[in-house]
Amino acid sequence: MADKAIDDLMLENRKFPPSDAFKRRALITDTGLYDDGNADYEGFWARQAADLLTWSKDWHTICEWNLPFSKWFVGGELNVAYNCLDRHVLAGRGDKVAFYWEGEPGDSRVITYAELLAEVSKFANALKSLGVRKGDRVNIYLPMIPEAAVAMLACARIGAAHSVVFGGFSSQSLSDRINDAEAKVLITADGGYRRGEVFALKPQADEALQSTPSIESVVVVRRGNNPVDMQAGRDHWYHDLMASASPDCPAEPMDSEQLLFLLYTSGTTGKPKGIMHTTGGYLTQVAFTHKYVFDLHPETDIYWCTADVGWVTGHSYIVYGPLANGATSVIYEGVPNYPANDRLWSIVEKYKVSIFYTAPTAIRTFMKWGGEEPAKHDLSSLRLLGSVGEPINPEAWMWYHEHIGRGNCPIVDTWWQTETGGIMISPLPGATTLKPGSATFALPGIGAEVVDDEGKHVSRGGGYLTLTHPWPSMLRGIWKDPDRYRDAYWSRFEGRYFAGDGCKLDDDGYLWLLGRVDDVMNVSGHRISTTEVESALVSHPSVAEAAVVGANDPTTGQAIIAYVILRSGLEVGEGDLRNHVAKEIGAIAKPKTIYFTPDLPKTRSGKIMRRLLRDVAEGRNLGDTTTLADANVVNELQKRASEAPSED
Ligand code: 7RM
């Protein structure tokens, strides 16, 4: 019997030190920042806050820590929109491009910092005219159009908190979130483009609005040109409000702890949690991480994060981090395979993107489509790649490195959560030697530690990832539910934040994320992480993507069930694949059953929903499916499971 929290099965030894060419231009090439951060993390973050942001009033206390509640830069005042827009324009950079926006049908817009400032100021006035005041909540339910960023920044400018809901979540999810936040205004669109068609948003919003008593006004952006009902007195076209709004709206200084936004994340059980983020600490950490993790040179880089604004990655690394740093970014509205599988690479070529940040789910999809797609385009502008959202399997890392990075771009694998607000564990690309599949080390100023079941330090092997001290962009709580906040994150290990992720340390002290601990499989007493078995499957040349779950088994407690997507045009037998896993990591991790499938159930942000796969494997009715990106996928898997049960 294994006595470890989580077993350590996989060994990955390839190493990629930063190249001399990369180092020559890199912002950080040594360990100085780490020394700073470790010596005194509060002082370190205070230096970053002063260096990266413009404050209208100084703080008197760096961090007030009443476990589990923290306040950062207490007494300080600043305005987020001022830091993201006005100060760049005032410094003479008004003509610099903030966003190159690419619509799915092929239309495009170029928006400078000066234009974005004018648009945000006007919309802030429009919100004021609808009665929005400091401290109110505003819901945003939009496609990936520039107005999403405008709406967020307009809220920040006047001190209203936004709550963005993925365009594409159901009307029920939307009304639940509006009601929990008691939002006064909803900002939506007639529709948006996805896979070559217009998806209607306003009709979904209308359905939600039947049970949202707090909403006084609805603002509708015209994008899809699909017909919509407008309720007189309540609903307003965005362009009508903007036509009469003044572009003059001074940015009012906000308290450092003013609520900036709520973002709902579905916990493992029960209703979604409204994660609270505030102003000064949040902006400090997202600006710091965006600058140093992506080695940002704002004068020359073209940065593209492919996330949706409905995900925290869109908040921190499309809107707030890049704009605080004066970056030029690309935003794309649609799916990666419209009109063809090379759409993203044509966008990289068109805008000469130099920094590209995406999710492992997307990378594995590109693998499935094959290396021919990126090979059709000139990707020589790329100099740095990033990954976020799930553990990146070593083979997916290698594919990304070779086919997108053409062997000469560092990859920053960034671990963080909605709750952490900003990146926590990641390489610094000019200083860190990379290992494919490892997020490497905690960033300067961050305390991360792996512990065992008793909360004792683990220095080698598997365990639970915890955070040992507060950080500026940490969540300030769960909206209206402080007890749930304490229970969910601060009760498992005393005095520490528990992230809910498994993690292991190798001999060199590198951190390897192992997936959610709720997904860890227990096979004959061995605690096996989903990530390691999935990585072993993906290391087979025919496999593009894999998901494994533990299903009840009378002899072994749980048995490993695998769902596998093959690379385009390739095949492999079930027995061969089982043996491959045995060879890579050991017989104990051999899947009992392997299902070949064209697709996997995922959330809107691309995370595999293993809970649903467990339901399928154990023949149960599906639990909550509201956050599923495409509901058909599980129906199809259920059909396969009932038709072809394969046995050892
Ligand atoms: C940014 C984001 C958080 C969960 C987190 C992990 C997983 C995210 C990585 C990762 C391994 C990574 N926020 N996760 N990034 N696992 N390596 N680089 O994803 O709130 O939506 O999800 O995502 O399990 O706890 S999130």
XYZ file of C-alpha atoms and ligand atoms in Angstrom:
674
model
C 0.000 0.000 0.000
C 1.200 3.466 -0.832
C 1.305 5.883 2.066
C 1.913 9.035 0.094
C -0.712 11.752 -0.470
C -0.299 11.319 -4.228
C 2.080 8.947 -5.990
C 4.887 10.236 -8.178
C 5.071 8.094 -11.310
C 6.299 10.172 -14.178
C 9.871 11.180 -14.879
C 10.580 13.957 -17.372
C 14.173 15.041 -17.749
C 14.392 17.236 -20.813
C 15.737 20.704 -20.030
C 15.565 23.982 -21.936
C 17.713 26.822 -20.596
C 16.982 30.297 -21.992
C 18.916 30.910 -25.204
C 21.588 33.601 -25.328
C 19.543 35.427 -27.964
C 16.525 35.540 -25.669
C 18.579 36.503 -22.641
C 20.199 39.423 -24.434
C 16.872 41.263 -24.582
C 15.163 39.822 -21.498
C 14.066 42.024 -18.583
C 15.156 39.456 -16.012
C 18.118 37.117 -16.463
C 19.132 36.293 -12.906
C 17.671 35.449 -9.502
C 17.779 38.960 -8.051
C 14.002 39.371 -7.965
C 13.605 36.060 -6.148
C 16.099 37.144 -3.516
C 14.162 40.394 -3.088
C 10.823 38.620 -2.816
C 12.057 36.026 -0.374
C 13.839 38.495 1.890
C 10.685 40.535 2.551
C 7.604 39.808 0.463
C 5.653 42.831 1.713
C 8.464 45.221 0.886
C 8.910 43.515 -2.459
C 5.250 44.003 -3.433
C 5.301 47.584 -2.173
C 8.222 48.329 -4.507
C 6.294 46.784 -7.406
C 3.135 48.760 -6.553
C 5.097 52.013 -6.522
C 7.123 51.163 -9.621
C 4.341 49.853 -11.884
C 1.306 51.942 -10.917
C 0.347 55.565 -10.425
C -1.271 56.283 -7.067
C -3.179 59.440 -6.189
C -2.617 58.823 -2.485
C 0.065 56.750 -0.744
C -0.817 53.783 1.434
C 0.083 53.770 5.116
C 0.204 49.976 5.576
C 1.445 47.508 2.960
C -0.549 44.501 4.113
C -3.087 43.993 6.863
C -3.400 40.272 7.457
C -6.201 38.892 9.604
C -6.146 35.322 8.420
C -7.922 34.561 6.089
C -8.714 38.187 5.228
C -6.086 40.463 3.716
C -5.988 44.122 2.735
C -3.176 45.521 0.603
C -1.812 49.037 0.333
C -4.213 50.175 3.018
C -5.100 53.852 2.884
C -3.801 54.167 -0.679
C -5.927 55.479 -3.548
C -5.778 54.956 -7.301
C -8.074 54.529 -10.262
C -7.699 51.380 -12.373
C -8.960 53.005 -15.586
C -6.557 55.926 -15.051
C -3.678 53.465 -14.727
C -4.783 51.511 -17.803
C -5.561 54.499 -20.048
C -5.156 58.143 -18.969
C -1.558 57.962 -17.824
C -0.422 56.437 -21.121
C -2.252 59.137 -23.087
C -0.875 61.858 -20.790
C 2.627 60.497 -21.403
C 2.179 61.038 -25.148
C 1.315 57.471 -26.101
C -2.299 58.175 -27.121
C -1.673 57.014 -30.693
C -0.266 53.679 -29.630
C -2.555 50.773 -30.491
C -4.218 49.204 -27.452
C -6.211 46.569 -29.333
C -6.121 45.036 -32.772
C -9.529 43.418 -32.808
C -10.282 40.670 -35.316
C -13.924 39.693 -35.845
C -14.688 36.118 -36.742
C -16.192 36.973 -40.168
C -12.959 38.818 -41.067
C -13.883 42.391 -40.140
C -11.415 44.191 -37.905
C -10.891 47.308 -35.780
C -7.799 49.132 -34.562
C -8.246 50.990 -31.257
C -5.601 53.336 -29.867
C -5.147 54.252 -26.223
C -6.630 57.716 -26.877
C -9.665 56.202 -28.603
C -10.149 53.649 -25.851
C -9.945 56.388 -23.210
C -12.613 58.443 -25.013
C -14.878 55.419 -25.428
C -14.497 54.355 -21.797
C -15.114 57.889 -20.521
C -18.267 58.207 -22.609
C -19.576 54.867 -21.497
C -18.776 55.686 -17.863
C -20.975 58.770 -18.263
C -23.675 56.646 -19.900
C -23.622 54.285 -16.909
C -23.874 57.260 -14.573
C -26.885 58.513 -16.534
C -28.514 55.137 -15.883
C -28.048 55.672 -12.161
C -24.930 53.525 -11.620
C -22.978 54.723 -8.572
C -19.777 53.751 -6.815
C -20.255 50.398 -5.076
C -23.052 49.195 -7.419
C -22.719 45.972 -9.402
C -23.019 45.795 -13.191
C -23.395 42.538 -15.104
C -21.659 42.041 -18.445
C -22.816 39.344 -20.887
C -21.050 40.012 -24.170
C -19.224 38.292 -27.016
C -15.476 38.897 -27.497
C -15.847 42.434 -28.817
C -13.954 45.557 -27.714
C -17.064 46.790 -25.897
C -16.451 44.065 -23.308
C -13.190 45.758 -22.284
C -14.825 49.191 -22.570
C -17.633 48.126 -20.227
C -15.227 46.697 -17.645
C -13.027 49.794 -17.663
C -16.031 52.133 -17.521
C -17.171 50.361 -14.349
C -13.673 50.639 -12.884
C -13.586 54.327 -13.741
C -16.657 55.105 -11.615
C -16.090 52.514 -8.889
C -18.861 50.098 -9.850
C -17.946 46.415 -9.648
C -18.444 44.326 -12.779
C -19.504 40.732 -12.938
C -18.767 39.230 -16.340
C -20.674 36.111 -17.371
C -19.448 34.078 -20.364
C -21.566 34.904 -23.422
C -22.753 31.382 -24.024
C -23.737 30.515 -20.473
C -27.435 29.738 -20.254
C -30.071 32.249 -19.196
C -30.424 30.340 -15.917
C -26.693 30.744 -15.117
C -26.976 34.411 -16.006
C -29.989 35.106 -13.783
C -28.420 33.194 -10.856
C -25.307 35.345 -11.101
C -27.223 38.611 -11.553
C -29.386 37.835 -8.529
C -26.490 36.838 -6.298
C -24.687 40.085 -7.148
C -27.910 42.161 -7.133
C -26.723 43.954 -10.240
C -28.427 47.171 -11.303
C -27.513 47.149 -14.988
C -26.924 44.412 -17.546
C -24.702 45.058 -20.572
C -25.248 42.625 -23.412
C -25.352 42.458 -27.232
C -27.897 41.434 -29.826
C -25.608 38.526 -30.720
C -22.070 37.565 -31.665
C -20.264 35.385 -34.181
C -19.272 31.801 -33.508
C -18.432 29.131 -36.081
C -19.636 31.313 -38.931
C -23.047 31.991 -37.466
C -24.645 34.587 -35.254
C -25.538 33.308 -31.805
C -28.272 35.354 -30.203
C -27.495 36.814 -26.785
C -30.279 39.317 -26.135
C -33.056 36.673 -26.269
C -31.127 34.624 -23.661
C -30.700 37.759 -21.576
C -34.430 38.516 -21.922
C -35.257 35.121 -20.495
C -32.906 35.700 -17.558
C -34.362 39.177 -17.043
C -37.775 37.715 -16.224
C -36.455 36.786 -12.784
C -33.893 39.486 -11.974
C -35.692 42.175 -9.937
C -32.498 44.187 -9.241
C -31.916 45.090 -12.912
C -33.109 48.609 -13.739
C -31.543 49.067 -17.184
C -30.162 46.963 -20.013
C -27.582 48.206 -22.508
C -27.436 46.388 -25.853
C -24.421 46.525 -28.178
C -25.214 45.935 -31.839
C -22.976 43.228 -33.237
C -24.939 40.310 -34.732
C -27.605 42.457 -36.406
C -30.075 39.749 -35.441
C -33.587 40.980 -34.570
C -34.140 41.686 -30.858
C -36.942 42.977 -28.655
C -36.193 46.196 -26.812
C -38.285 46.901 -23.739
C -39.159 50.607 -23.630
C -37.805 52.385 -20.565
C -35.495 49.500 -19.625
C -33.453 48.660 -22.734
C -31.071 51.065 -24.475
C -28.859 50.669 -27.527
C -25.197 51.207 -26.678
C -24.708 53.417 -29.761
C -27.648 55.656 -28.765
C -26.280 56.172 -25.262
C -22.804 56.848 -26.652
C -24.069 59.380 -29.208
C -25.185 61.714 -26.455
C -22.539 60.934 -23.804
C -19.776 63.392 -22.942
C -16.184 62.135 -23.408
C -15.204 63.968 -20.250
C -15.353 61.826 -17.150
C -12.553 62.440 -14.644
C -11.196 59.239 -13.110
C -12.144 59.386 -9.456
C -9.538 57.997 -7.051
C -10.688 54.758 -5.411
C -9.673 53.201 -2.148
C -7.100 50.458 -2.714
C -9.602 47.959 -1.307
C -12.570 49.140 -3.415
C -14.313 46.123 -4.984
C -13.178 45.954 -8.626
C -15.063 42.864 -9.751
C -16.885 39.688 -8.890
C -16.249 36.624 -10.979
C -18.293 33.498 -10.412
C -16.631 30.124 -10.366
C -18.511 26.889 -10.020
C -17.277 24.992 -6.986
C -17.445 21.217 -6.787
C -20.803 21.467 -5.053
C -23.665 23.883 -4.795
C -24.084 27.342 -6.146
C -21.333 29.282 -7.891
C -19.045 31.347 -5.702
C -18.720 35.086 -6.359
C -14.969 35.563 -6.073
C -14.147 39.110 -4.928
C -11.197 41.110 -6.257
C -10.259 44.625 -5.241
C -8.244 47.461 -6.720
C -4.642 48.216 -5.696
C -3.306 44.761 -4.879
C -4.988 43.150 -7.856
C -3.647 45.664 -10.357
C -0.153 45.485 -8.834
C 0.136 41.734 -9.233
C -1.428 41.492 -12.702
C 0.802 44.317 -13.964
C 3.893 42.741 -12.385
C 3.215 39.246 -13.707
C 2.186 40.432 -17.149
C 5.409 42.410 -17.452
C 7.922 39.902 -16.124
C 6.379 36.513 -16.946
C 5.798 37.613 -20.546
C 9.016 39.648 -20.646
C 6.964 42.493 -22.072
C 8.634 45.117 -24.226
C 5.609 47.364 -24.787
C 7.254 49.342 -27.600
C 7.810 46.352 -29.843
C 5.744 43.397 -28.660
C 2.392 42.375 -30.075
C 0.727 40.311 -27.389
C -2.169 37.902 -27.863
C -4.029 36.012 -25.163
C -6.699 33.790 -26.722
C -8.900 33.576 -23.612
C -12.482 34.789 -23.345
C -13.147 37.817 -21.099
C -15.634 35.653 -19.214
C -12.703 33.739 -17.737
C -10.336 35.250 -15.172
C -7.549 34.980 -17.740
C -9.457 37.457 -19.902
C -9.780 39.866 -16.973
C -6.148 39.753 -15.860
C -4.280 39.094 -19.111
C -6.436 40.638 -21.861
C -7.736 43.699 -20.063
C -6.041 44.803 -16.845
C -2.434 43.533 -17.027
C -1.709 44.443 -20.667
C -3.397 47.855 -20.469
C -1.721 48.751 -17.168
C 1.589 48.036 -18.911
C 0.705 49.977 -22.066
C 0.894 46.887 -24.259
C -0.482 46.381 -27.761
C -2.763 43.333 -27.862
C -4.751 41.282 -30.323
C -8.319 40.247 -29.476
C -10.098 37.634 -31.587
C -13.847 37.127 -31.487
C -14.375 33.605 -32.741
C -13.380 29.953 -32.803
C -9.951 28.675 -33.915
C -11.342 26.660 -36.827
C -13.327 29.255 -38.718
C -13.159 29.457 -41.654
C -10.389 26.805 -41.429
C -8.075 25.105 -38.930
C -5.293 27.633 -39.516
C -7.229 30.757 -38.449
C -5.092 31.491 -35.386
C -1.863 31.181 -37.366
C -3.153 33.532 -40.030
C -3.858 36.054 -37.245
C -0.338 35.607 -35.806
C 1.060 36.262 -39.272
C -1.257 39.208 -40.008
C -0.458 41.131 -36.812
C 3.092 39.805 -36.331
C 2.228 38.526 -32.873
C 5.331 38.136 -30.702
C 3.828 36.780 -27.446
C 1.122 34.133 -27.651
C -0.753 32.863 -24.576
C -3.230 29.995 -24.846
C -4.538 26.882 -23.063
C -3.361 23.245 -23.199
C -6.789 22.215 -24.490
C -6.199 24.434 -27.532
C -2.654 23.111 -28.006
C -3.885 19.508 -27.948
C -6.547 20.438 -30.486
C -3.847 21.925 -32.742
C -1.911 18.659 -32.340
C -4.982 16.756 -33.439
C -5.252 18.949 -36.546
C -1.580 18.391 -37.344
C 1.600 20.416 -37.892
C 0.590 21.295 -41.481
C -1.739 24.029 -40.252
C 0.856 26.262 -38.550
C 3.350 25.371 -41.305
C 1.164 27.274 -43.794
C 2.082 30.569 -42.111
C 5.047 32.742 -41.271
C 5.233 32.517 -37.480
C 8.710 34.034 -37.225
C 7.390 37.030 -35.254
C 6.754 34.788 -32.229
C 9.375 34.981 -29.472
C 7.530 33.745 -26.360
C 4.693 31.279 -25.752
C 2.479 30.796 -22.712
C 0.135 28.157 -21.365
C -2.646 28.349 -18.758
C -5.685 26.490 -17.496
C -4.584 22.892 -17.001
C -1.371 20.956 -16.606
C 0.346 20.907 -19.999
C 1.438 17.371 -20.849
C 5.128 17.121 -21.784
C 4.294 15.955 -25.319
C 1.890 18.841 -25.863
C 4.635 21.168 -24.568
C 7.117 19.668 -27.053
C 4.645 20.000 -29.921
C 3.949 23.653 -28.993
C 7.691 24.321 -28.740
C 8.483 22.729 -32.081
C 5.502 23.566 -34.309
C 4.471 26.978 -32.974
C 7.720 28.158 -31.380
C 9.877 26.621 -34.155
C 12.269 25.495 -31.450
C 13.293 28.958 -30.314
C 10.552 30.365 -28.072
C 10.552 29.784 -24.319
C 7.218 28.519 -22.986
C 5.891 29.970 -19.746
C 3.534 27.483 -18.108
C 1.554 29.683 -15.706
C -0.302 28.213 -12.744
C -2.958 30.319 -11.055
C -6.682 30.455 -10.324
C -9.689 32.773 -10.391
C -9.068 33.006 -6.667
C -5.411 33.993 -6.941
C -6.252 36.796 -9.409
C -2.840 36.646 -11.059
C -0.083 34.214 -11.977
C 1.547 32.497 -8.964
C 3.802 29.748 -10.316
C 5.641 30.235 -13.581
C 9.081 30.520 -15.109
C 10.688 33.912 -15.732
C 11.651 33.207 -19.338
C 15.092 34.875 -19.356
C 16.170 33.295 -16.082
C 14.519 29.893 -15.675
C 15.618 26.614 -17.245
C 12.392 25.026 -18.461
C 11.265 21.423 -18.138
C 8.376 20.385 -20.410
C 5.262 19.993 -18.240
C 6.532 21.805 -15.157
C 5.302 25.263 -14.129
C 8.758 25.436 -12.462
C 8.814 27.731 -9.382
C 6.699 30.140 -7.340
C 7.197 33.706 -8.564
C 9.104 36.216 -6.443
C 6.958 37.394 -3.529
C 4.821 34.239 -3.570
C 4.996 31.466 -0.968
C 4.072 28.038 -2.346
C 4.635 24.795 -0.508
C 3.711 21.170 -1.137
C 2.416 19.330 1.934
C 1.207 15.829 2.810
C -2.109 14.746 4.358
C -1.026 16.054 7.759
C 0.091 19.381 6.363
C 3.780 18.495 6.708
C 6.310 19.855 4.262
C 7.089 17.600 1.279
C 10.491 18.182 -0.283
C 10.410 15.433 -2.912
C 7.376 13.638 -4.440
C 3.629 14.208 -4.495
C 1.300 16.141 -2.206
C -1.027 19.113 -2.010
C -0.253 22.608 -3.233
C -0.655 25.283 -0.561
C 0.137 28.994 -0.364
C 1.866 30.041 2.806
C 1.321 33.797 3.000
C -0.979 36.448 1.502
C -0.358 37.912 -1.960
C -1.657 41.214 -3.374
C -4.172 39.832 -5.899
C -5.609 37.161 -3.616
C -9.383 36.935 -3.457
C -10.825 39.052 -0.681
C -13.589 36.544 -0.048
C -16.723 35.006 -1.504
C -19.483 37.545 -2.085
C -21.885 37.532 0.844
C -20.443 34.304 2.239
C -17.361 34.731 4.489
C -17.903 31.327 6.141
C -17.811 29.521 2.855
C -14.601 31.397 2.024
C -12.946 30.157 5.206
C -14.228 26.603 4.730
C -13.359 26.281 1.063
C -9.784 27.564 1.172
C -8.455 27.901 4.726
C -9.767 24.922 6.681
C -7.950 21.915 5.169
C -4.485 23.021 6.349
C -4.104 25.347 9.280
C -2.895 28.817 8.428
C -2.545 28.036 4.743
C -4.491 28.542 1.552
C -5.343 25.196 -0.034
C -5.620 25.469 -3.800
C -7.329 22.105 -4.329
C -4.573 20.964 -6.699
C -2.154 18.094 -6.368
C 1.486 18.898 -6.991
C 4.859 17.184 -6.858
C 8.430 18.310 -6.424
C 11.307 16.759 -8.333
C 14.956 16.469 -7.281
C 15.716 19.948 -8.582
C 12.827 21.516 -6.661
C 10.645 22.025 -9.751
C 6.873 22.038 -9.188
C 4.700 19.743 -11.315
C 0.965 20.313 -11.080
C -1.031 17.080 -10.926
C -4.646 18.204 -11.430
C -7.503 18.674 -8.987
C -7.235 16.490 -5.893
C -10.935 15.602 -6.283
C -9.941 13.810 -9.472
C -7.084 11.772 -7.968
C -7.705 8.046 -8.554
C -7.282 5.375 -5.911
C -6.240 2.079 -7.478
C -5.433 -0.698 -4.988
C -4.342 1.934 -2.488
C -2.155 3.830 -4.946
C -3.092 7.497 -5.253
C -2.647 8.195 -8.947
C -3.006 11.633 -10.505
C -5.048 12.040 -13.667
C -2.350 14.285 -15.129
C 0.387 11.645 -15.094
C -1.717 8.951 -16.769
C -3.027 11.431 -19.321
C 0.514 12.588 -20.064
C 1.604 8.979 -20.555
C -1.257 8.474 -23.027
C -0.492 11.707 -24.873
C 3.154 10.668 -25.190
C 2.037 7.964 -27.637
C 2.577 9.335 -31.156
C -1.019 8.582 -32.212
C -2.703 10.321 -29.281
C -3.652 14.008 -29.278
C -5.650 14.256 -26.084
C -6.735 12.033 -23.205
C -8.865 12.214 -20.084
C -8.836 9.579 -17.362
C -11.094 9.020 -14.367
C -11.336 6.512 -11.544
C -14.567 4.502 -11.679
C -15.774 2.183 -8.896
C -14.287 -1.263 -9.182
C -15.065 -4.272 -6.952
C -11.455 -5.523 -6.844
C -9.215 -2.465 -6.982
C -11.462 0.167 -5.367
C -11.262 2.283 -8.469
C -10.253 1.356 -11.993
C -8.778 3.779 -14.510
C -11.066 4.535 -17.436
C -9.512 6.495 -20.306
C -11.104 8.580 -23.040
C -8.715 9.172 -25.913
C -8.720 11.464 -28.945
C -6.386 10.371 -31.755
C -4.274 12.638 -33.930
C -5.663 13.286 -37.373
C -5.281 10.165 -39.597
C -3.497 8.021 -36.960
C -4.570 4.857 -35.148
C -3.532 2.618 -32.263
C -5.086 -0.448 -30.629
C -6.392 -0.412 -27.067
C -3.948 -3.103 -25.939
C -0.954 -1.266 -27.392
C -1.971 1.913 -25.651
C -2.400 0.138 -22.316
C 1.069 -1.325 -22.668
C 2.444 2.060 -23.584
C 1.159 3.491 -20.287
C 2.621 0.543 -18.382
C 5.973 1.165 -20.024
C 5.909 4.930 -19.421
C 4.829 4.985 -15.790
C 4.089 1.464 -14.537
C 1.541 -1.361 -14.674
C -0.463 0.063 -11.787
C -1.495 3.016 -13.989
C -2.715 0.888 -16.930
C -6.252 1.947 -17.885
C -8.757 -0.865 -17.509
C -10.844 0.429 -20.391
C -10.051 2.877 -23.170
C -12.726 4.618 -25.191
C -11.738 6.334 -28.431
C -13.766 9.477 -28.900
C -13.751 12.515 -31.208
C -14.378 14.905 -28.328
C -14.308 15.433 -24.546
C -16.671 17.341 -22.257
C -15.125 20.693 -21.403
C -15.979 23.914 -19.656
C -16.154 27.152 -21.613
C -12.554 27.860 -20.639
C -11.509 24.445 -21.968
C -11.025 22.413 -18.799
C -11.927 18.751 -19.054
C -14.963 17.993 -16.861
C -13.838 14.676 -15.358
C -16.803 14.645 -12.992
C -19.090 14.081 -15.987
C -16.808 11.374 -17.363
C -17.041 9.648 -13.974
C -20.834 9.836 -14.198
C -20.655 8.261 -17.650
C -18.183 5.555 -16.558
C -20.288 4.601 -13.549
C -23.531 4.679 -15.536
C -25.056 7.496 -13.505
C -27.327 10.297 -14.605
C -25.290 13.386 -15.298
C -24.900 15.947 -12.522
C -24.825 19.688 -13.152
C -24.051 20.312 -16.824
C -24.667 24.065 -16.943
C -21.008 24.969 -17.408
C -20.452 22.490 -20.247
C -19.339 24.071 -23.521
C -21.087 21.515 -25.750
C -23.736 19.253 -24.211
C -23.795 16.820 -27.162
C -20.352 15.499 -26.317
C -21.468 13.600 -23.198
C -24.585 12.165 -24.855
C -22.317 10.701 -27.488
C -19.965 9.256 -24.834
C -22.886 7.754 -22.918
C -24.012 6.020 -26.090
C -20.538 4.569 -26.660
C -20.235 3.431 -23.043
C -23.488 1.502 -23.204
C -22.712 -0.022 -26.605
C -19.128 -1.188 -26.345
C -17.891 -1.990 -22.867
C -14.396 -3.367 -23.374
C -12.807 -5.535 -20.687
C -9.336 -6.452 -19.636
C -6.257 30.640 -14.645
C -7.297 29.591 -14.387
C -7.922 27.190 -11.817
C -7.455 25.764 -11.880
C -6.266 25.476 -11.006
C -5.660 24.270 -11.701
C -5.870 24.588 -13.161
C -4.641 26.533 -14.192
C -2.701 25.637 -14.616
C -3.504 24.673 -13.983
C -1.775 23.145 -14.067
C -1.362 25.266 -14.988
N -8.197 29.887 -13.415
N -4.707 25.259 -13.745
N -3.436 26.775 -14.734
N -3.043 23.433 -13.711
N -0.940 24.010 -14.679
N -0.535 26.110 -15.619
O -7.310 28.577 -15.036
O -9.998 29.391 -11.795
O -10.357 28.848 -14.136
O -8.898 27.468 -12.804
O -6.998 25.458 -13.206
O -6.367 23.118 -11.377
O -6.662 25.202 -9.675
S -9.434 28.921 -13.037
